[in-house]
């Protein structure tokens, strides 16, 4: 019976790891997008201002101002910085939960442990419920972050158990 609980804990740890790392990958992408678009908006704004002040070209000033405005509008609408923070927070919550499950597996399921199996079963149920709760409150994930997480785990960047 103990081995079945170990298998369940292993499955939960693996699921937590991949989901956690996918959220971190999504946060990285959102931060990169925010920096790229924010940088483009800043450069376009500076070019527009320079074009107006130095009287280079009204067309250049208009195009640069339009690019700065469009970039700023997309940043405001998409809000990648907030998305990145939500993914980071979710990843951190999943990492903390993964550590708790690992401790239960390594300590409470140890053959020498005196923790009764019904208590371990209840702990595993609570962990699964917490995972579901974290998932419900988390921003959505695309397939690409999962693939990046899988590749990193397969390379050995992260320990599965």
PDB file of C-alpha atoms in Angstrom:
ATOM      1  CA  UNK A   1       0.000   0.000   0.000  1.00  0.00           C
ATOM      2  CA  UNK A   2       2.826   2.368   0.877  1.00  0.00           C
ATOM      3  CA  UNK A   3       4.252   1.984  -2.640  1.00  0.00           C
ATOM      4  CA  UNK A   4       0.962   3.165  -4.167  1.00  0.00           C
ATOM      5  CA  UNK A   5       1.167   6.331  -2.092  1.00  0.00           C
ATOM      6  CA  UNK A   6       4.764   6.797  -3.246  1.00  0.00           C
ATOM      7  CA  UNK A   7       3.676   6.453  -6.875  1.00  0.00           C
ATOM      8  CA  UNK A   8       0.918   9.016  -6.332  1.00  0.00           C
ATOM      9  CA  UNK A   9       3.335  11.419  -4.642  1.00  0.00           C
ATOM     10  CA  UNK A  10       5.821  10.964  -7.513  1.00  0.00           C
ATOM     11  CA  UNK A  11       3.107  11.717 -10.076  1.00  0.00           C
ATOM     12  CA  UNK A  12       2.065  14.851  -8.213  1.00  0.00           C
ATOM     13  CA  UNK A  13       5.686  16.003  -7.877  1.00  0.00           C
ATOM     14  CA  UNK A  14       6.250  15.514 -11.597  1.00  0.00           C
ATOM     15  CA  UNK A  15       3.051  17.359 -12.518  1.00  0.00           C
ATOM     16  CA  UNK A  16       3.956  20.210 -10.173  1.00  0.00           C
ATOM     17  CA  UNK A  17       7.461  20.459 -11.594  1.00  0.00           C
ATOM     18  CA  UNK A  18       6.357  20.702 -15.227  1.00  0.00           C
ATOM     19  CA  UNK A  19       3.548  23.156 -14.480  1.00  0.00           C
ATOM     20  CA  UNK A  20       5.804  25.269 -12.256  1.00  0.00           C
ATOM     21  CA  UNK A  21       8.530  25.450 -14.910  1.00  0.00           C
ATOM     22  CA  UNK A  22       5.969  26.228 -17.640  1.00  0.00           C
ATOM     23  CA  UNK A  23       4.759  29.204 -15.589  1.00  0.00           C
ATOM     24  CA  UNK A  24       8.338  30.399 -15.161  1.00  0.00           C
ATOM     25  CA  UNK A  25       8.864  30.065 -18.921  1.00  0.00           C
ATOM     26  CA  UNK A  26       5.686  32.099 -19.536  1.00  0.00           C
ATOM     27  CA  UNK A  27       6.920  34.755 -17.123  1.00  0.00           C
ATOM     28  CA  UNK A  28      10.234  34.967 -18.997  1.00  0.00           C
ATOM     29  CA  UNK A  29       8.413  35.385 -22.316  1.00  0.00           C
ATOM     30  CA  UNK A  30       6.125  38.080 -20.940  1.00  0.00           C
ATOM     31  CA  UNK A  31       9.094  39.958 -19.442  1.00  0.00           C
ATOM     32  CA  UNK A  32      10.982  39.724 -22.731  1.00  0.00           C
ATOM     33  CA  UNK A  33       7.932  40.995 -24.637  1.00  0.00           C
ATOM     34  CA  UNK A  34       7.516  43.855 -22.172  1.00  0.00           C
ATOM     35  CA  UNK A  35      11.165  44.895 -22.472  1.00  0.00           C
ATOM     36  CA  UNK A  36      11.144  44.648 -26.262  1.00  0.00           C
ATOM     37  CA  UNK A  37       7.948  46.597 -26.799  1.00  0.00           C
ATOM     38  CA  UNK A  38       8.783  49.095 -24.065  1.00  0.00           C
ATOM     39  CA  UNK A  39      12.193  49.671 -25.603  1.00  0.00           C
ATOM     40  CA  UNK A  40      10.653  50.132 -29.040  1.00  0.00           C
ATOM     41  CA  UNK A  41       8.167  52.644 -27.631  1.00  0.00           C
ATOM     42  CA  UNK A  42      10.939  54.590 -25.902  1.00  0.00           C
ATOM     43  CA  UNK A  43      13.144  54.670 -28.997  1.00  0.00           C
ATOM     44  CA  UNK A  44      10.254  55.636 -31.268  1.00  0.00           C
ATOM     45  CA  UNK A  45       9.243  58.401 -28.854  1.00  0.00           C
ATOM     46  CA  UNK A  46      12.792  59.726 -28.744  1.00  0.00           C
ATOM     47  CA  UNK A  47      13.054  59.654 -32.544  1.00  0.00           C
ATOM     48  CA  UNK A  48       9.727  61.476 -32.861  1.00  0.00           C
ATOM     49  CA  UNK A  49      10.826  64.151 -30.392  1.00  0.00           C
ATOM     50  CA  UNK A  50      14.196  64.562 -32.098  1.00  0.00           C
ATOM     51  CA  UNK A  51      12.535  64.795 -35.504  1.00  0.00           C
ATOM     52  CA  UNK A  52      10.193  67.530 -34.296  1.00  0.00           C
ATOM     53  CA  UNK A  53      12.864  69.519 -32.437  1.00  0.00           C
ATOM     54  CA  UNK A  54      15.451  69.333 -35.191  1.00  0.00           C
ATOM     55  CA  UNK A  55      12.859  69.757 -37.922  1.00  0.00           C
ATOM     56  CA  UNK A  56      14.160  66.686 -39.771  1.00  0.00           C
ATOM     57  CA  UNK A  57      11.041  65.437 -41.448  1.00  0.00           C
ATOM     58  CA  UNK A  58       7.391  65.805 -40.530  1.00  0.00           C
ATOM     59  CA  UNK A  59       6.778  62.333 -41.977  1.00  0.00           C
ATOM     60  CA  UNK A  60       9.490  60.769 -39.817  1.00  0.00           C
ATOM     61  CA  UNK A  61       8.126  62.536 -36.735  1.00  0.00           C
ATOM     62  CA  UNK A  62       4.605  61.333 -37.500  1.00  0.00           C
ATOM     63  CA  UNK A  63       5.658  57.717 -38.149  1.00  0.00           C
ATOM     64  CA  UNK A  64       7.841  57.581 -35.026  1.00  0.00           C
ATOM     65  CA  UNK A  65       5.085  59.133 -32.892  1.00  0.00           C
ATOM     66  CA  UNK A  66       2.591  56.630 -34.287  1.00  0.00           C
ATOM     67  CA  UNK A  67       4.963  53.728 -33.545  1.00  0.00           C
ATOM     68  CA  UNK A  68       5.524  54.982 -29.987  1.00  0.00           C
ATOM     69  CA  UNK A  69       1.810  55.431 -29.449  1.00  0.00           C
ATOM     70  CA  UNK A  70       0.933  52.009 -30.879  1.00  0.00           C
ATOM     71  CA  UNK A  71       3.612  50.272 -28.809  1.00  0.00           C
ATOM     72  CA  UNK A  72       2.434  52.012 -25.654  1.00  0.00           C
ATOM     73  CA  UNK A  73      -1.182  51.108 -26.409  1.00  0.00           C
ATOM     74  CA  UNK A  74      -0.300  47.434 -26.868  1.00  0.00           C
ATOM     75  CA  UNK A  75       1.689  47.461 -23.610  1.00  0.00           C
ATOM     76  CA  UNK A  76      -1.294  48.959 -21.804  1.00  0.00           C
ATOM     77  CA  UNK A  77      -3.793  46.559 -23.345  1.00  0.00           C
ATOM     78  CA  UNK A  78      -1.764  43.343 -23.050  1.00  0.00           C
ATOM     79  CA  UNK A  79      -0.013  44.296 -19.785  1.00  0.00           C
ATOM     80  CA  UNK A  80       2.805  41.753 -20.075  1.00  0.00           C
ATOM     81  CA  UNK A  81       4.379  42.953 -16.821  1.00  0.00           C
ATOM     82  CA  UNK A  82       1.284  41.959 -14.841  1.00  0.00           C
ATOM     83  CA  UNK A  83       1.072  38.665 -16.712  1.00  0.00           C
ATOM     84  CA  UNK A  84       4.727  37.955 -15.922  1.00  0.00           C
ATOM     85  CA  UNK A  85       4.126  38.627 -12.225  1.00  0.00           C
ATOM     86  CA  UNK A  86       1.093  36.332 -12.154  1.00  0.00           C
ATOM     87  CA  UNK A  87       3.090  33.531 -13.774  1.00  0.00           C
ATOM     88  CA  UNK A  88       5.983  34.080 -11.344  1.00  0.00           C
ATOM     89  CA  UNK A  89       3.645  34.001  -8.346  1.00  0.00           C
ATOM     90  CA  UNK A  90       1.996  30.826  -9.620  1.00  0.00           C
ATOM     91  CA  UNK A  91       5.356  29.165 -10.289  1.00  0.00           C
ATOM     92  CA  UNK A  92       6.549  30.023  -6.798  1.00  0.00           C
ATOM     93  CA  UNK A  93       3.361  28.639  -5.227  1.00  0.00           C
ATOM     94  CA  UNK A  94       3.748  25.416  -7.190  1.00  0.00           C
ATOM     95  CA  UNK A  95       7.423  25.150  -6.173  1.00  0.00           C
ATOM     96  CA  UNK A  96       6.501  25.516  -2.501  1.00  0.00           C
ATOM     97  CA  UNK A  97       3.792  22.873  -2.831  1.00  0.00           C
ATOM     98  CA  UNK A  98       6.217  20.555  -4.645  1.00  0.00           C
ATOM     99  CA  UNK A  99       8.632  20.853  -1.703  1.00  0.00           C
ATOM    100  CA  UNK A 100       5.847  19.885   0.722  1.00  0.00           C
ATOM    101  CA  UNK A 101       4.862  16.852  -1.349  1.00  0.00           C
ATOM    102  CA  UNK A 102       8.506  15.805  -1.634  1.00  0.00           C
ATOM    103  CA  UNK A 103       8.908  16.038   2.150  1.00  0.00           C
ATOM    104  CA  UNK A 104       5.816  13.907   2.674  1.00  0.00           C
ATOM    105  CA  UNK A 105       7.133  11.338   0.201  1.00  0.00           C
ATOM    106  CA  UNK A 106      10.653  11.290   1.650  1.00  0.00           C
ATOM    107  CA  UNK A 107       9.769  11.524   5.328  1.00  0.00           C
ATOM    108  CA  UNK A 108       6.238  10.289   5.948  1.00  0.00           C
ATOM    109  CA  UNK A 109       6.383   7.443   3.430  1.00  0.00           C
ATOM    110  CA  UNK A 110       9.771   6.245   4.593  1.00  0.00           C
ATOM    111  CA  UNK A 111       9.412   2.612   5.768  1.00  0.00           C
ATOM    112  CA  UNK A 112      10.717   3.680   9.177  1.00  0.00           C
ATOM    113  CA  UNK A 113       8.146   6.456   9.540  1.00  0.00           C
ATOM    114  CA  UNK A 114       5.502   6.147  12.210  1.00  0.00           C
ATOM    115  CA  UNK A 115       3.018   8.345  10.319  1.00  0.00           C
ATOM    116  CA  UNK A 116      -0.147   6.296   9.710  1.00  0.00           C
ATOM    117  CA  UNK A 117      -1.022   5.747   6.047  1.00  0.00           C
ATOM    118  CA  UNK A 118      -4.481   7.347   6.410  1.00  0.00           C
ATOM    119  CA  UNK A 119      -2.730  10.576   7.439  1.00  0.00           C
ATOM    120  CA  UNK A 120      -0.459  10.359   4.402  1.00  0.00           C
ATOM    121  CA  UNK A 121      -3.501   9.717   2.192  1.00  0.00           C
ATOM    122  CA  UNK A 122      -5.203  12.809   3.608  1.00  0.00           C
ATOM    123  CA  UNK A 123      -2.050  14.892   3.053  1.00  0.00           C
ATOM    124  CA  UNK A 124      -1.870  13.777  -0.582  1.00  0.00           C
ATOM    125  CA  UNK A 125      -5.537  14.669  -1.064  1.00  0.00           C
ATOM    126  CA  UNK A 126      -4.925  18.146   0.403  1.00  0.00           C
ATOM    127  CA  UNK A 127      -1.913  18.625  -1.873  1.00  0.00           C
ATOM    128  CA  UNK A 128      -3.967  17.688  -4.940  1.00  0.00           C
ATOM    129  CA  UNK A 129      -6.713  20.082  -3.824  1.00  0.00           C
ATOM    130  CA  UNK A 130      -4.171  22.891  -3.355  1.00  0.00           C
ATOM    131  CA  UNK A 131      -2.735  22.199  -6.811  1.00  0.00           C
ATOM    132  CA  UNK A 132      -6.231  22.487  -8.284  1.00  0.00           C
ATOM    133  CA  UNK A 133      -6.813  25.724  -6.388  1.00  0.00           C
ATOM    134  CA  UNK A 134      -3.520  27.199  -7.626  1.00  0.00           C
ATOM    135  CA  UNK A 135      -4.355  26.129 -11.197  1.00  0.00           C
ATOM    136  CA  UNK A 136      -7.811  27.745 -11.029  1.00  0.00           C
ATOM    137  CA  UNK A 137      -6.327  31.091  -9.977  1.00  0.00           C
ATOM    138  CA  UNK A 138      -3.415  30.934 -12.416  1.00  0.00           C
ATOM    139  CA  UNK A 139      -3.143  32.656 -15.775  1.00  0.00           C
ATOM    140  CA  UNK A 140      -3.533  30.339 -18.740  1.00  0.00           C
ATOM    141  CA  UNK A 141      -0.593  28.571 -20.318  1.00  0.00           C
ATOM    142  CA  UNK A 142       0.135  27.953 -23.960  1.00  0.00           C
ATOM    143  CA  UNK A 143       1.724  24.754 -25.245  1.00  0.00           C
ATOM    144  CA  UNK A 144       5.062  26.430 -26.000  1.00  0.00           C
ATOM    145  CA  UNK A 145       5.980  27.050 -22.311  1.00  0.00           C
ATOM    146  CA  UNK A 146       5.185  23.413 -21.529  1.00  0.00           C
ATOM    147  CA  UNK A 147       7.488  22.286 -24.343  1.00  0.00           C
ATOM    148  CA  UNK A 148      10.253  24.563 -23.045  1.00  0.00           C
ATOM    149  CA  UNK A 149       9.771  23.181 -19.523  1.00  0.00           C
ATOM    150  CA  UNK A 150       9.861  19.596 -20.820  1.00  0.00           C
ATOM    151  CA  UNK A 151      13.056  20.300 -22.751  1.00  0.00           C
ATOM    152  CA  UNK A 152      14.736  21.812 -19.696  1.00  0.00           C
ATOM    153  CA  UNK A 153      13.723  18.888 -17.481  1.00  0.00           C
ATOM    154  CA  UNK A 154      14.865  16.384 -20.129  1.00  0.00           C
ATOM    155  CA  UNK A 155      18.248  18.177 -20.326  1.00  0.00           C
ATOM    156  CA  UNK A 156      18.572  17.771 -16.577  1.00  0.00           C
ATOM    157  CA  UNK A 157      18.266  21.458 -15.722  1.00  0.00           C
ATOM    158  CA  UNK A 158      15.864  20.549 -12.895  1.00  0.00           C
ATOM    159  CA  UNK A 159      15.613  17.568 -10.637  1.00  0.00           C
ATOM    160  CA  UNK A 160      12.286  15.776 -11.130  1.00  0.00           C
ATOM    161  CA  UNK A 161      11.990  14.259  -7.665  1.00  0.00           C
TER     162      UNK A 161
END
